[in-house]
PDB file of C-alpha atoms in Angstrom:
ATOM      1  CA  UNK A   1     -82.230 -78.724 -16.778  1.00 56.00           C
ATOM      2  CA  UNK A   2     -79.528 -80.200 -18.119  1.00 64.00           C
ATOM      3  CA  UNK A   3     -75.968 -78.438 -18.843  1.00 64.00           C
ATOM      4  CA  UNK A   4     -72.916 -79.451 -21.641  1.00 68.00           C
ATOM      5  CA  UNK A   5     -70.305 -77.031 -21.886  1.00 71.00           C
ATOM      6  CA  UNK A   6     -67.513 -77.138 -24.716  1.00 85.00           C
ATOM      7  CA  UNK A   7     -65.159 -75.344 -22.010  1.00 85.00           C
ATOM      8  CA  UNK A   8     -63.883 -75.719 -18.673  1.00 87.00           C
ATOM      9  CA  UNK A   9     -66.164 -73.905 -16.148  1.00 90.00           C
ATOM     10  CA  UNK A  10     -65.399 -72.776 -12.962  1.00 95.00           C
ATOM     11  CA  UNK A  11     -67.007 -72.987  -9.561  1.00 97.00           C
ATOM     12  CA  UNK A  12     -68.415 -70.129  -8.136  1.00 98.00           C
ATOM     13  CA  UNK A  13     -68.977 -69.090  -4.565  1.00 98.00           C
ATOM     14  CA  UNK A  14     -70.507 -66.495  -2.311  1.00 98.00           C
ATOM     15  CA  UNK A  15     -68.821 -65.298   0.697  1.00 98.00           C
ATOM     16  CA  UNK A  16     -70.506 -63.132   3.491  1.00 98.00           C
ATOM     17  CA  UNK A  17     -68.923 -60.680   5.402  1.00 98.00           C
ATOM     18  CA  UNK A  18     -70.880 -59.777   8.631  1.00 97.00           C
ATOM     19  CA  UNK A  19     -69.518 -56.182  10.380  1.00 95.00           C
ATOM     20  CA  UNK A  20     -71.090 -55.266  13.800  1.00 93.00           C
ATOM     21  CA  UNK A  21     -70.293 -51.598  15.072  1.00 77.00           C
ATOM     22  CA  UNK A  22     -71.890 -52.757  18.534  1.00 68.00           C
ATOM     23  CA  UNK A  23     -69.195 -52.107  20.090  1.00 60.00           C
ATOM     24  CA  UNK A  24     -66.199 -49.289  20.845  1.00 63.00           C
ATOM     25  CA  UNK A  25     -64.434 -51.810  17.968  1.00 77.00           C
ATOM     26  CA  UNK A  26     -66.070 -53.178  14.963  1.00 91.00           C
ATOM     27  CA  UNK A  27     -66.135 -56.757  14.978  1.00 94.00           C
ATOM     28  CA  UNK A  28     -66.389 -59.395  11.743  1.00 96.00           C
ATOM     29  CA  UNK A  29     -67.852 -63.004  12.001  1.00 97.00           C
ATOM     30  CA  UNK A  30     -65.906 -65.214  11.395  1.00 98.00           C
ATOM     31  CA  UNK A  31     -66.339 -69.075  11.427  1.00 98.00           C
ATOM     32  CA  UNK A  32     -63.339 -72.033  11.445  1.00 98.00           C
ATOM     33  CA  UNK A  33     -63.299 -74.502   8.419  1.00 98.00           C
ATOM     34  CA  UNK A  34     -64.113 -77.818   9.625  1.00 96.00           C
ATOM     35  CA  UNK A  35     -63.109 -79.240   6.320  1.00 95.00           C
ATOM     36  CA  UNK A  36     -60.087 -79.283   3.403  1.00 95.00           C
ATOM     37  CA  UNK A  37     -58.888 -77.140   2.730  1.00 97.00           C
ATOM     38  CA  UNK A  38     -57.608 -74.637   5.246  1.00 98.00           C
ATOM     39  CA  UNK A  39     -59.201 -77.001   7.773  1.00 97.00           C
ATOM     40  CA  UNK A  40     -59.736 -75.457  11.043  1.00 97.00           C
ATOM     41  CA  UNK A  41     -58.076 -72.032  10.182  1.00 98.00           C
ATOM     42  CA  UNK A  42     -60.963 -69.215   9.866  1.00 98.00           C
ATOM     43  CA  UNK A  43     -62.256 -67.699   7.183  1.00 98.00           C
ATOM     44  CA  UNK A  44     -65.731 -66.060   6.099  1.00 98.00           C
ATOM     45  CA  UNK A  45     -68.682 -67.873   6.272  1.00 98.00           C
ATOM     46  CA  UNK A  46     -69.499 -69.028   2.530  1.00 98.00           C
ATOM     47  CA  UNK A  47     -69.743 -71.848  -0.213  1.00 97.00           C
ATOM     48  CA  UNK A  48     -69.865 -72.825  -3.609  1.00 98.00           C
ATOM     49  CA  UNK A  49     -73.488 -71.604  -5.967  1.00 98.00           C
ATOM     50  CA  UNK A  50     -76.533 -74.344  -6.684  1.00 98.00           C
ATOM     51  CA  UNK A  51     -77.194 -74.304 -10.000  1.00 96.00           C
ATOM     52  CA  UNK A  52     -80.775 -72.775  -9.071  1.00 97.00           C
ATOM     53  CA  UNK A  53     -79.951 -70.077  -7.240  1.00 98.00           C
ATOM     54  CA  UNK A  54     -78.754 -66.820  -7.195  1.00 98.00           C
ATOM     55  CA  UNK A  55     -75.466 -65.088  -5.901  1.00 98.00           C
ATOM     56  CA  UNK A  56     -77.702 -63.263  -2.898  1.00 98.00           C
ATOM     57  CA  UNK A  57     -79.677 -66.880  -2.112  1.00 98.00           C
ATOM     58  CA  UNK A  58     -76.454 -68.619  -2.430  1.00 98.00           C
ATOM     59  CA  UNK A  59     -74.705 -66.278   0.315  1.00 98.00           C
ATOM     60  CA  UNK A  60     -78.457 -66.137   2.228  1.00 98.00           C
ATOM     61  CA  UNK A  61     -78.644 -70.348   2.255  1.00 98.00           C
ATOM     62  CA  UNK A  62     -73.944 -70.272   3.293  1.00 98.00           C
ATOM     63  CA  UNK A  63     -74.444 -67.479   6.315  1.00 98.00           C
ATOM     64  CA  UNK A  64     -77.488 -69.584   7.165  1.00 97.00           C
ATOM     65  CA  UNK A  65     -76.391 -73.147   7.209  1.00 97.00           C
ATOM     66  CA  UNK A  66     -72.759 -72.509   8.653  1.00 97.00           C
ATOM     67  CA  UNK A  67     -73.677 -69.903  11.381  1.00 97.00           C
ATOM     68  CA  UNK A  68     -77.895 -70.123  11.767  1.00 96.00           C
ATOM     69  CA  UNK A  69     -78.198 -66.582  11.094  1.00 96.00           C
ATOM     70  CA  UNK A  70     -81.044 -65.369   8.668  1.00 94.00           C
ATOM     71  CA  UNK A  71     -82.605 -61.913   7.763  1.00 93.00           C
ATOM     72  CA  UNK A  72     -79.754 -59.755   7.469  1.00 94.00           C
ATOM     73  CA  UNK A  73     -79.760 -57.731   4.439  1.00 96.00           C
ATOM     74  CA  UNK A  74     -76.885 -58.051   2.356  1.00 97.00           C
ATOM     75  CA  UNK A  75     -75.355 -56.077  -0.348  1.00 96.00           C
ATOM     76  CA  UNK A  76     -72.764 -56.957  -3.062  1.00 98.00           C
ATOM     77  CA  UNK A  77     -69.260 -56.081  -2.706  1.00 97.00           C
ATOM     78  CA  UNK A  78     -66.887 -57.536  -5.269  1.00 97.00           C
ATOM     79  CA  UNK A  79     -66.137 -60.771  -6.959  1.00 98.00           C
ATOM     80  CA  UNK A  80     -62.416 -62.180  -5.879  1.00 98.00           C
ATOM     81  CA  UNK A  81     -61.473 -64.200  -9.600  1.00 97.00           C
ATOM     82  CA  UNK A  82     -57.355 -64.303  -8.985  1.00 97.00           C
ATOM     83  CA  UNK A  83     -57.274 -68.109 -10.169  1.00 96.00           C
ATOM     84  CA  UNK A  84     -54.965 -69.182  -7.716  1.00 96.00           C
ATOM     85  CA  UNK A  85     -57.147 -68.137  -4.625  1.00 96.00           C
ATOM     86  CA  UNK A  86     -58.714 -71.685  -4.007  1.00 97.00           C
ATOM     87  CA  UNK A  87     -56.318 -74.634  -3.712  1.00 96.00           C
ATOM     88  CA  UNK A  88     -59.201 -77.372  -5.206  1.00 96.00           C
ATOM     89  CA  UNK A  89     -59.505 -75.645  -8.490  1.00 95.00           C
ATOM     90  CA  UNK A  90     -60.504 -72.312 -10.348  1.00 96.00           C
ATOM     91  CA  UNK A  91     -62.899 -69.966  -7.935  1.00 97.00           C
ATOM     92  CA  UNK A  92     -64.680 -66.708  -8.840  1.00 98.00           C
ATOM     93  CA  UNK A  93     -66.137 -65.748  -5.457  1.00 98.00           C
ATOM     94  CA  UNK A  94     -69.136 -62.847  -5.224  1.00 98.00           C
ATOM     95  CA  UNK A  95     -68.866 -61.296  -1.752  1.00 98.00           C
ATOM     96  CA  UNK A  96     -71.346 -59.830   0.374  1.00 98.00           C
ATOM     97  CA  UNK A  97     -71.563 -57.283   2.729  1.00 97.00           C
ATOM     98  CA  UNK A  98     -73.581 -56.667   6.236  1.00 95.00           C
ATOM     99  CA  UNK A  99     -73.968 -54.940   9.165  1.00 92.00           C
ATOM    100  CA  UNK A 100     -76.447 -56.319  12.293  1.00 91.00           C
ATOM    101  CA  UNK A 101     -75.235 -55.893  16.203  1.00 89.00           C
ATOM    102  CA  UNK A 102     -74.030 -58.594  17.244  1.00 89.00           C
ATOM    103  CA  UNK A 103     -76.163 -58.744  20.213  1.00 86.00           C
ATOM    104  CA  UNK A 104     -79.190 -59.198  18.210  1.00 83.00           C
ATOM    105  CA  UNK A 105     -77.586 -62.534  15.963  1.00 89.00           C
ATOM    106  CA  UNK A 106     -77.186 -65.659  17.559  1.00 89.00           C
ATOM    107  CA  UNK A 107     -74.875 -67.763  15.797  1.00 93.00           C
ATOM    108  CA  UNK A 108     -73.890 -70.780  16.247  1.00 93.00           C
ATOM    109  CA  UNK A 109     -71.731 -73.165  14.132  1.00 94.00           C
ATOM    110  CA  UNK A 110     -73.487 -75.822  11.543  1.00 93.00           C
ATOM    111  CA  UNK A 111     -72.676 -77.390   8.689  1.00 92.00           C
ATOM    112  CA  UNK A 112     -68.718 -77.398   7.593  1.00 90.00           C
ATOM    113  CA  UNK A 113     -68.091 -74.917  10.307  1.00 95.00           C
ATOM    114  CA  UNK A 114     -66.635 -75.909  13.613  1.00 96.00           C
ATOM    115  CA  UNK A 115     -67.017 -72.548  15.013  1.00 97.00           C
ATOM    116  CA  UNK A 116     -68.210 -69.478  14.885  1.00 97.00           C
ATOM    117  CA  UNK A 117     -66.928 -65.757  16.974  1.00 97.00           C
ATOM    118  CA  UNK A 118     -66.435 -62.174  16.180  1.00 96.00           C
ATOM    119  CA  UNK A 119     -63.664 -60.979  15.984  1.00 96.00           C
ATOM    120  CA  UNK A 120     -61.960 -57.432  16.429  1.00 94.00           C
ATOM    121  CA  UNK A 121     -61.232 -56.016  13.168  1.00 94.00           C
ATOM    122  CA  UNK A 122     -57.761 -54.431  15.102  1.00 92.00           C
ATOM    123  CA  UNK A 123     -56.844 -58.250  15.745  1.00 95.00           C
ATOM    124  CA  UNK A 124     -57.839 -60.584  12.908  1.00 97.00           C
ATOM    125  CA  UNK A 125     -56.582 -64.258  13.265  1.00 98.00           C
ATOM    126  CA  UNK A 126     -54.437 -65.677   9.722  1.00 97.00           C
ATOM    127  CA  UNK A 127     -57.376 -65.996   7.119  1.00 98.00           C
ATOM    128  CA  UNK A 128     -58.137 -68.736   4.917  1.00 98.00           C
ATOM    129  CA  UNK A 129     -57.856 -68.543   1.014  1.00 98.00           C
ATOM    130  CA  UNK A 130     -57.812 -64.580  -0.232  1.00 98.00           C
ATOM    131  CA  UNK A 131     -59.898 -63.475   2.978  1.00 98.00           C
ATOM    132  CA  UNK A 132     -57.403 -61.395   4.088  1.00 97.00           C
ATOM    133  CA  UNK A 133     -57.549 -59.437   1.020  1.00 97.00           C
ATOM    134  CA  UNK A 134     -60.997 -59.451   0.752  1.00 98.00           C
ATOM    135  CA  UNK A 135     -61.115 -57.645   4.389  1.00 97.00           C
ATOM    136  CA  UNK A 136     -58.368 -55.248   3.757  1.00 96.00           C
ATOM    137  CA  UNK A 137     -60.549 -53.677   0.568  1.00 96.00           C
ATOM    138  CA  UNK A 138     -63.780 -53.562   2.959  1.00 96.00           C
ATOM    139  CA  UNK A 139     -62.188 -51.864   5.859  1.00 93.00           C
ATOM    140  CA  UNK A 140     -61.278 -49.112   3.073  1.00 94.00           C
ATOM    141  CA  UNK A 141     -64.204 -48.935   1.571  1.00 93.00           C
ATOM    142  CA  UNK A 142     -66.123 -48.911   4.505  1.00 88.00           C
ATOM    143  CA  UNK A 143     -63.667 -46.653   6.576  1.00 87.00           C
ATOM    144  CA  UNK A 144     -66.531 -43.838   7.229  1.00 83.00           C
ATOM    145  CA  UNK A 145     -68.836 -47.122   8.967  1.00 80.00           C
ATOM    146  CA  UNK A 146     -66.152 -49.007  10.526  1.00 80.00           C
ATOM    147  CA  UNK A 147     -64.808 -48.124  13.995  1.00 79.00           C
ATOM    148  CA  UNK A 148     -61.470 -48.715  14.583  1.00 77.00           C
TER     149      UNK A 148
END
C-alpha cells in the first residue's frame, strides 16, 4: 500500500511499561538506550509503529525485540503527544501497561538496548525523553497495585 499525505505526519511509538509486585517493592523494567538519542541513559522499552501493525503488536514486537520477553498481557494507558518530548522530531507515543513477577521473565537485552534491570520504583535512575512523566501518572493511577 502506498501512502501520500498533503501534511506533515508524525511518528508514532509504543512504549511498555512492565511493573512486578514480586517483591516487598514494586519494581519497573527498564532497559538503557544503546542509540541517539539519550544514548545509554534508561528509559522504557519501546519504538516507533510499522505501518502494518497495530499499537498492541507494535509494543508486543518493542518489549520483545529489546528485552526477549513475550506473552505478557498488556493494556493501554495513555498516549504522551507534548511535541517537544522526542528530540528527532514530532512523537505521539501510546503506552502500555503490565504486570508479570519478575521471577517468571527472563530478559535480556537485544536490539537498540544495551541493557536491561528492574528497578525499584522508590529509586528510579534519570529517565530518557518524557519517561519520567509517564511513570509519575502510573504510580498514581496504579497506587491501589503498586507497593511502595
Amino acid at each position: 500500500m502506498s501512502y501520500s499525505y498533503e501534511y506533515p505526519r508524525p511518528a508514532v511509538t509504543s512504549d511498555i511499561v512492565l511493573f512486578s509486585n514480586e517483591k516487598v517493592q514494586t519494581e519497573v523494567m527498564l532497559i538503557r538506550r544503546k542509540n541517539t538519542p539519550f544514548e545509554g541513559m534508561w528509559a522504557f522499552p519501546g519504538g516507533f509503529l510499522e505501518m502494518d501493525e497495530t499499537l498492541l503488536a507494535c509494543a508486543r514486537r518493542e518489549l520483545e525485540e529489546e528485552t526477549g520477553v513475550k506473552d505478557i498481557e498488556l493494556e493501554p494507558y495513555l498516549p504522551f503527544d507534548q511535541p517537544d518530548r522526542d528530540p528527532r522530531g514530532r512523537t505521539i507515543s501510546m503506552v502500555f501497561v503490565g504486570f508479570k513477577d519478575a521471577s517468571g521473565i527472563n530478559a535480556a537485552a537485544a536490539s537498540d538496548a544495551a541493557e536491561v534491570q528492574w528497578f525499584s520504583i522508590n529509586n528510579l535512575p534519570s529517565l530518557a525523553f518524557d519517561h519520567d512523566k509517564i511513570i509519575q501518572g502510573l504510580l498514581k493511577k496504579y497506587a491501589g497495585q503498586i507497593k511502595k
